[in-house]
Tab-separated table of C-alpha atoms in Angstrom:
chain	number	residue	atom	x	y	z
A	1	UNK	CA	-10.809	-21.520	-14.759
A	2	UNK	CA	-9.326	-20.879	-11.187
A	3	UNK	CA	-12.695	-20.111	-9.856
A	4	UNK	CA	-13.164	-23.811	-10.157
A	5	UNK	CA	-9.910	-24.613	-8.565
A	6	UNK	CA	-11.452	-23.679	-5.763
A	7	UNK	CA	-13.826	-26.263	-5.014
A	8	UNK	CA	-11.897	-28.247	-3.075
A	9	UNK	CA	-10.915	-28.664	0.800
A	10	UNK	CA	-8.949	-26.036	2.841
A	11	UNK	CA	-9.589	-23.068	-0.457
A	12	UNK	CA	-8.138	-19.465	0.715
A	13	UNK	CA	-11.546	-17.356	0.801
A	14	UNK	CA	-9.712	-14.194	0.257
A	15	UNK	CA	-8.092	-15.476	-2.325
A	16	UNK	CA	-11.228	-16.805	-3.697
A	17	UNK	CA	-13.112	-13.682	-4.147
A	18	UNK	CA	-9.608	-11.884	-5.104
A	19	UNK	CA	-9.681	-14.146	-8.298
A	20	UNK	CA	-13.095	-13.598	-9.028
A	21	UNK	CA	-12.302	-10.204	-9.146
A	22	UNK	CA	-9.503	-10.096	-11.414
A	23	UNK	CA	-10.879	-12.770	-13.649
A	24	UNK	CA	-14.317	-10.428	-14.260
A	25	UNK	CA	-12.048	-7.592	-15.666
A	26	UNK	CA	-10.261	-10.174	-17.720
A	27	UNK	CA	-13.219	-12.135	-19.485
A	28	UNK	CA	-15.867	-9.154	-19.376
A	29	UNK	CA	-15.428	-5.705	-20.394
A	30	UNK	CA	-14.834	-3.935	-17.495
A	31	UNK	CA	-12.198	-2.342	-15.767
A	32	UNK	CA	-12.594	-2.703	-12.309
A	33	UNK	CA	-14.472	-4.998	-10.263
A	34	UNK	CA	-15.550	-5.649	-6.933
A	35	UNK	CA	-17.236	-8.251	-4.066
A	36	UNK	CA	-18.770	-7.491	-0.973
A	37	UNK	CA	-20.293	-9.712	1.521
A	38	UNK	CA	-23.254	-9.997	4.130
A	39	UNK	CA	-21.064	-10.121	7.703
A	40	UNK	CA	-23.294	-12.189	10.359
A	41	UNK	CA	-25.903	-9.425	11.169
A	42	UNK	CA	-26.590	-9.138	7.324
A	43	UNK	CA	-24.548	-5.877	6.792
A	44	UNK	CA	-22.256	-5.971	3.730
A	45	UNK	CA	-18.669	-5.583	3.696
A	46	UNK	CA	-15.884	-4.855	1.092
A	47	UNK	CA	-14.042	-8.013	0.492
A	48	UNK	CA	-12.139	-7.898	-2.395
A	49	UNK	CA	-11.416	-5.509	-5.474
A	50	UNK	CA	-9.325	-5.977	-8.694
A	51	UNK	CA	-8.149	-1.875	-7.648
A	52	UNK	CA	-7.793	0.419	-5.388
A	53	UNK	CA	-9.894	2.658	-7.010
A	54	UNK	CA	-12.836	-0.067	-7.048
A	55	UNK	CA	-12.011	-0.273	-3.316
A	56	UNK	CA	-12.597	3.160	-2.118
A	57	UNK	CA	-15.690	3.230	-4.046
A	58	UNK	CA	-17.186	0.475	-2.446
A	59	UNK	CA	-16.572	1.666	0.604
A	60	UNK	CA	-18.197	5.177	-0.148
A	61	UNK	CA	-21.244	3.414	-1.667
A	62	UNK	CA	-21.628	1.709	1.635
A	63	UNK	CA	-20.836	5.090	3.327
A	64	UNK	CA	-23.582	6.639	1.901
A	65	UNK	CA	-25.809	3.887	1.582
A	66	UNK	CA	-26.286	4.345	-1.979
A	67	UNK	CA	-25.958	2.763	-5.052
A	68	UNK	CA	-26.572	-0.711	-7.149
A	69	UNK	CA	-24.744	-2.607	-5.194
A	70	UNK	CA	-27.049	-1.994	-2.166
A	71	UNK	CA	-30.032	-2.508	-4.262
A	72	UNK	CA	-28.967	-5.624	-6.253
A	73	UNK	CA	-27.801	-7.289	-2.645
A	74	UNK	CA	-31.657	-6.642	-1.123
A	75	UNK	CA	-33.808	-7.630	-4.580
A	76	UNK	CA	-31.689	-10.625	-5.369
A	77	UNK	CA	-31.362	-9.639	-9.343
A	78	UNK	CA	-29.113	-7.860	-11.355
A	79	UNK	CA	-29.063	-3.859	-10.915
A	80	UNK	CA	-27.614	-1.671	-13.856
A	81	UNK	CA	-29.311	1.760	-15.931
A	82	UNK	CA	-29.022	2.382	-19.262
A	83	UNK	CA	-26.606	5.454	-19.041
A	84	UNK	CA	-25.171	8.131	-17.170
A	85	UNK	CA	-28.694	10.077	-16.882
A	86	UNK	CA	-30.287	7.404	-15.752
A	87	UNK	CA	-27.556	6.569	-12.710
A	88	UNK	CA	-28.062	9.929	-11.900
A	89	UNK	CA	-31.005	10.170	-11.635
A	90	UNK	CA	-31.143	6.439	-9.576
A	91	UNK	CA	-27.680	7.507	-7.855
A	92	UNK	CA	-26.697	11.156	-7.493
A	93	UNK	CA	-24.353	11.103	-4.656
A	94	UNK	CA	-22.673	7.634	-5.853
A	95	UNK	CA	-23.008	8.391	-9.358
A	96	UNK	CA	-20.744	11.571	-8.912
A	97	UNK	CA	-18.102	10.013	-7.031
A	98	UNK	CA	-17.862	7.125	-9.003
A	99	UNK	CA	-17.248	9.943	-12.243
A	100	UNK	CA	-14.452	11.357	-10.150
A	101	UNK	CA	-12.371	8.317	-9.551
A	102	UNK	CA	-12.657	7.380	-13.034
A	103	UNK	CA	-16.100	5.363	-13.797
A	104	UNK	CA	-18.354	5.577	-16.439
A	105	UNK	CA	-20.680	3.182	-15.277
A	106	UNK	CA	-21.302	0.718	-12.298
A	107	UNK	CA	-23.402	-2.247	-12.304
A	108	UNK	CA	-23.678	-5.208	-9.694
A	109	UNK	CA	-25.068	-9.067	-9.966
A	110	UNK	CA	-26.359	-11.098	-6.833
A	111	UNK	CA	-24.140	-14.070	-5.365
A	112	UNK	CA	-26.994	-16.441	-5.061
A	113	UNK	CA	-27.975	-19.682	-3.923
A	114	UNK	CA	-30.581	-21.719	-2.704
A	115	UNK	CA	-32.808	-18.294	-2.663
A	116	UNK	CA	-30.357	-16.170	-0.244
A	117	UNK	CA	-28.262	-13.603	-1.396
A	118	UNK	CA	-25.050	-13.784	0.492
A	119	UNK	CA	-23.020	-10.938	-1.319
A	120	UNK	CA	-22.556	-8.788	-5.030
A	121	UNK	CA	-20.039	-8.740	-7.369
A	122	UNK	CA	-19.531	-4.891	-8.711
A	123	UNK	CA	-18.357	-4.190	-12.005
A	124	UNK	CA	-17.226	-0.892	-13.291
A	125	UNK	CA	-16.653	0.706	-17.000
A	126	UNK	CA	-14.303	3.219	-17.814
A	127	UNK	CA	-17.245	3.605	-20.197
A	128	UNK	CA	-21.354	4.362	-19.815
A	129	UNK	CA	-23.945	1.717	-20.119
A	130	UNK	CA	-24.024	-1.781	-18.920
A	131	UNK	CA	-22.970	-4.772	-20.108
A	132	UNK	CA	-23.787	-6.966	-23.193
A	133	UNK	CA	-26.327	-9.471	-22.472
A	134	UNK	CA	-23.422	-12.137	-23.048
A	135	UNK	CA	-21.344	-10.540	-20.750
A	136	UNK	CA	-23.776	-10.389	-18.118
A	137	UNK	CA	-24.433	-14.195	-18.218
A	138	UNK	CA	-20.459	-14.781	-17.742
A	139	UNK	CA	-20.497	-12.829	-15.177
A	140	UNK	CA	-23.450	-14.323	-13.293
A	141	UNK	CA	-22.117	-17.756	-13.979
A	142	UNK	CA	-18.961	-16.505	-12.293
A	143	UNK	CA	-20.587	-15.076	-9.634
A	144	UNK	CA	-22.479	-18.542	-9.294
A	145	UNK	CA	-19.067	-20.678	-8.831
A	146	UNK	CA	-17.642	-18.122	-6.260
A	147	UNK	CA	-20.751	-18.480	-4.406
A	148	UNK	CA	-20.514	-22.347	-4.784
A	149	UNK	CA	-17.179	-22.018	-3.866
A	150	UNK	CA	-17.913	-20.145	-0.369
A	151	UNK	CA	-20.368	-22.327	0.689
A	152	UNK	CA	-19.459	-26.478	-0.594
A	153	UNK	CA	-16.967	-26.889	1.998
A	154	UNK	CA	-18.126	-30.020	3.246
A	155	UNK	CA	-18.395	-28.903	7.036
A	156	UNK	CA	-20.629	-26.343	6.011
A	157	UNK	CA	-23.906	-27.861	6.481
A	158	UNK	CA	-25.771	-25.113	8.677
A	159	UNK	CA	-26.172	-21.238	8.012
A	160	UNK	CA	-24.217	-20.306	11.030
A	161	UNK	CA	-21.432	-22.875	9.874
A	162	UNK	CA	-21.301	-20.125	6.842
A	163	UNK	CA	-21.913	-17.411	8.921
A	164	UNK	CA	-18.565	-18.068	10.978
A	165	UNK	CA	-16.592	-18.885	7.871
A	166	UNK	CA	-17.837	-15.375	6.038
A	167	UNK	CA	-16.759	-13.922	9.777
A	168	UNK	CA	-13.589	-15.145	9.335
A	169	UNK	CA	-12.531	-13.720	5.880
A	170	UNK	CA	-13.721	-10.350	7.026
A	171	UNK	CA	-11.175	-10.287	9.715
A	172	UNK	CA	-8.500	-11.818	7.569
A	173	UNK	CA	-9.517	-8.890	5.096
A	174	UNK	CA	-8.954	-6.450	7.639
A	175	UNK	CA	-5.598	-7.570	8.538
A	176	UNK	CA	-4.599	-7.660	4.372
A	177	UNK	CA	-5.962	-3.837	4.254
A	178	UNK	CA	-3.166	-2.876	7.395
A	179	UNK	CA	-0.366	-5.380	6.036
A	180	UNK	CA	-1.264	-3.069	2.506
A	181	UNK	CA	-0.638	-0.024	4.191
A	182	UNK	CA	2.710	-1.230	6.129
A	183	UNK	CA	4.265	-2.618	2.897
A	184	UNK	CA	3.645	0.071	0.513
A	185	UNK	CA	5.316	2.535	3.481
A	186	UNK	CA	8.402	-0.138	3.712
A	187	UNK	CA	9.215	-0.820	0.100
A	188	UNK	CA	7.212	2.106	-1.811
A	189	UNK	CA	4.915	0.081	-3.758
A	190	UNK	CA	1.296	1.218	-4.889
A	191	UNK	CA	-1.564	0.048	-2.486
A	192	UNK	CA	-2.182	-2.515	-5.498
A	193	UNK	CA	1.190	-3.798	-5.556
A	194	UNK	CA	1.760	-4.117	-2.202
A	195	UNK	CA	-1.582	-6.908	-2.392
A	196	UNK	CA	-0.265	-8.557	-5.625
A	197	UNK	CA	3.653	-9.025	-4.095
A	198	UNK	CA	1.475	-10.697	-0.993
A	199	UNK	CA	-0.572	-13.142	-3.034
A	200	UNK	CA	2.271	-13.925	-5.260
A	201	UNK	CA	4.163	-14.794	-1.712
A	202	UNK	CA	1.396	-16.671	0.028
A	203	UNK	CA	0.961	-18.667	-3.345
A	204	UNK	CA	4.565	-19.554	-3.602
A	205	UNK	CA	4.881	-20.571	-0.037
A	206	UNK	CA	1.620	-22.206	-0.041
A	207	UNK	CA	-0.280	-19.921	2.760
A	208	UNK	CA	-2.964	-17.824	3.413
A	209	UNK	CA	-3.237	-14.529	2.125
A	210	UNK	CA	-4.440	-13.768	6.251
A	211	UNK	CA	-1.623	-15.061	7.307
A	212	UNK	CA	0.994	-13.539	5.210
A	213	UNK	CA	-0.975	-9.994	6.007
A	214	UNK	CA	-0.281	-11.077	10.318
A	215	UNK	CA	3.265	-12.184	9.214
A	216	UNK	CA	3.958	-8.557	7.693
A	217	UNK	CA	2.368	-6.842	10.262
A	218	UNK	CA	4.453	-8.140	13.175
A	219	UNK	CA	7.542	-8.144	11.296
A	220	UNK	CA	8.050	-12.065	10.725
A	221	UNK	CA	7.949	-11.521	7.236
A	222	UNK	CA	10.290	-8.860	5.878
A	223	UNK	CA	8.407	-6.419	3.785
A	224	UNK	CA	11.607	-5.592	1.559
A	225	UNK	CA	12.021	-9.399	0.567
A	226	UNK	CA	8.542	-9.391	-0.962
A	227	UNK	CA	9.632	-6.273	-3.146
A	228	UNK	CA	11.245	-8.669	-5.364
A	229	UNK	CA	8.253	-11.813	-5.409
């Protein structure tokens, strides 16, 4: 599995939590998915999504501070409801706007370890109710090996080692949201295409999805000869 790939030296974070993203609509049944992360004072931030859709979501939930997301990072377990009335009921505000970018149902499980809860992985269902319970064990375990992942590097041996990694992605992930926006308004590709034509570059070229986002942004990279990666 990539996931695993990752645990060695000098591992692209963003492109970490990227794949777990993808890989959870590919091995569970959902059809979007999502990660966000505690930033150093403990607030969570989008990271990743397998859509755009996913994306904007997340960002609403943490908007208007509501939804399972929020509660699964601050009790540590797994948060999902049995159906649509139920989410409602838990959710109103979320619950509606997740209906009117496509979602049936939203459910999130903990990145754990060691007792601390560093972020969530969000999953989404074009259909209501959660997951199987087989389902929800793959996707804990793969939730389990990203958060491995973030945290073996081997000079990572104090929480504010982790805390200044975890900084770092977030403002690489800024910087991949703007270089986004200024390649789908150079070459015309979808917000998701414009990420997949970057990671398919940085992966060929060997370098960080951060920065290939800086290269775009300041013009070293030419936005129309990614159109074709």
């Amino acid at each position: 599995m990539d996931l695993a790939d990752t645990l060695v030296a000098d591992f692209d974070v963003i492109d970490l939590l990227h794949t777990l993203a993808t890989r959870s609509t590919e091995l569970l049944d959902a059809n979007a998915a999502g990660i966000m992360l505690a930033d150093q004072r403990g607030s969570l931030r989008v990271m990743a999504s397998s859509t755009e859709e996913a994306r904007l979501l997340e960002l609403y939930e943490l908007q208007r501070n509501e939804g399972p997301c929020l509660d699964c990072f601050h009790s540590g377990a797994p948060v999902a409801r049995a159906d649509l009335d139920a989410m409602l009921a838990t959710w109103p505000v979320f619950t509606k706007r997740m209906r009117e970018l496509g979602f049936s149902s939203a459910q999130a499980l903990p990145m754990r370890l060691h007792g601390d809860t560093i972020g969530v992985l969000n999953l989404f269902r074009s259909r209501p109710g959660p997951l199987t319970e087989s389902d929800l064990w793959i996707g804990q375990a793969m939730a389990h090996v990203a958060t491995v992942g973030l945290m073996q590097e081997r000079s990572i041996a104090a929480s504010e080692q982790l805390a200044e990694q975890l900084q770092a992605a977030l403002s690489s992930r800024v910087l991949l949201e703007q270089a986004k926006g200024v390649l789908a308004e150079r070459t015309g590709l979808s917000m998701d295409e414009s990420f997949h034509a970057m990671r398919r570059y940085a992966r060929a070229n060997q370098r960080r999805l951060g920065e290939v986002a800086a290269r775009i942004i300041d013009g070293t990279v030419d936005a129309e000869a990614l159109r074709g990666t």
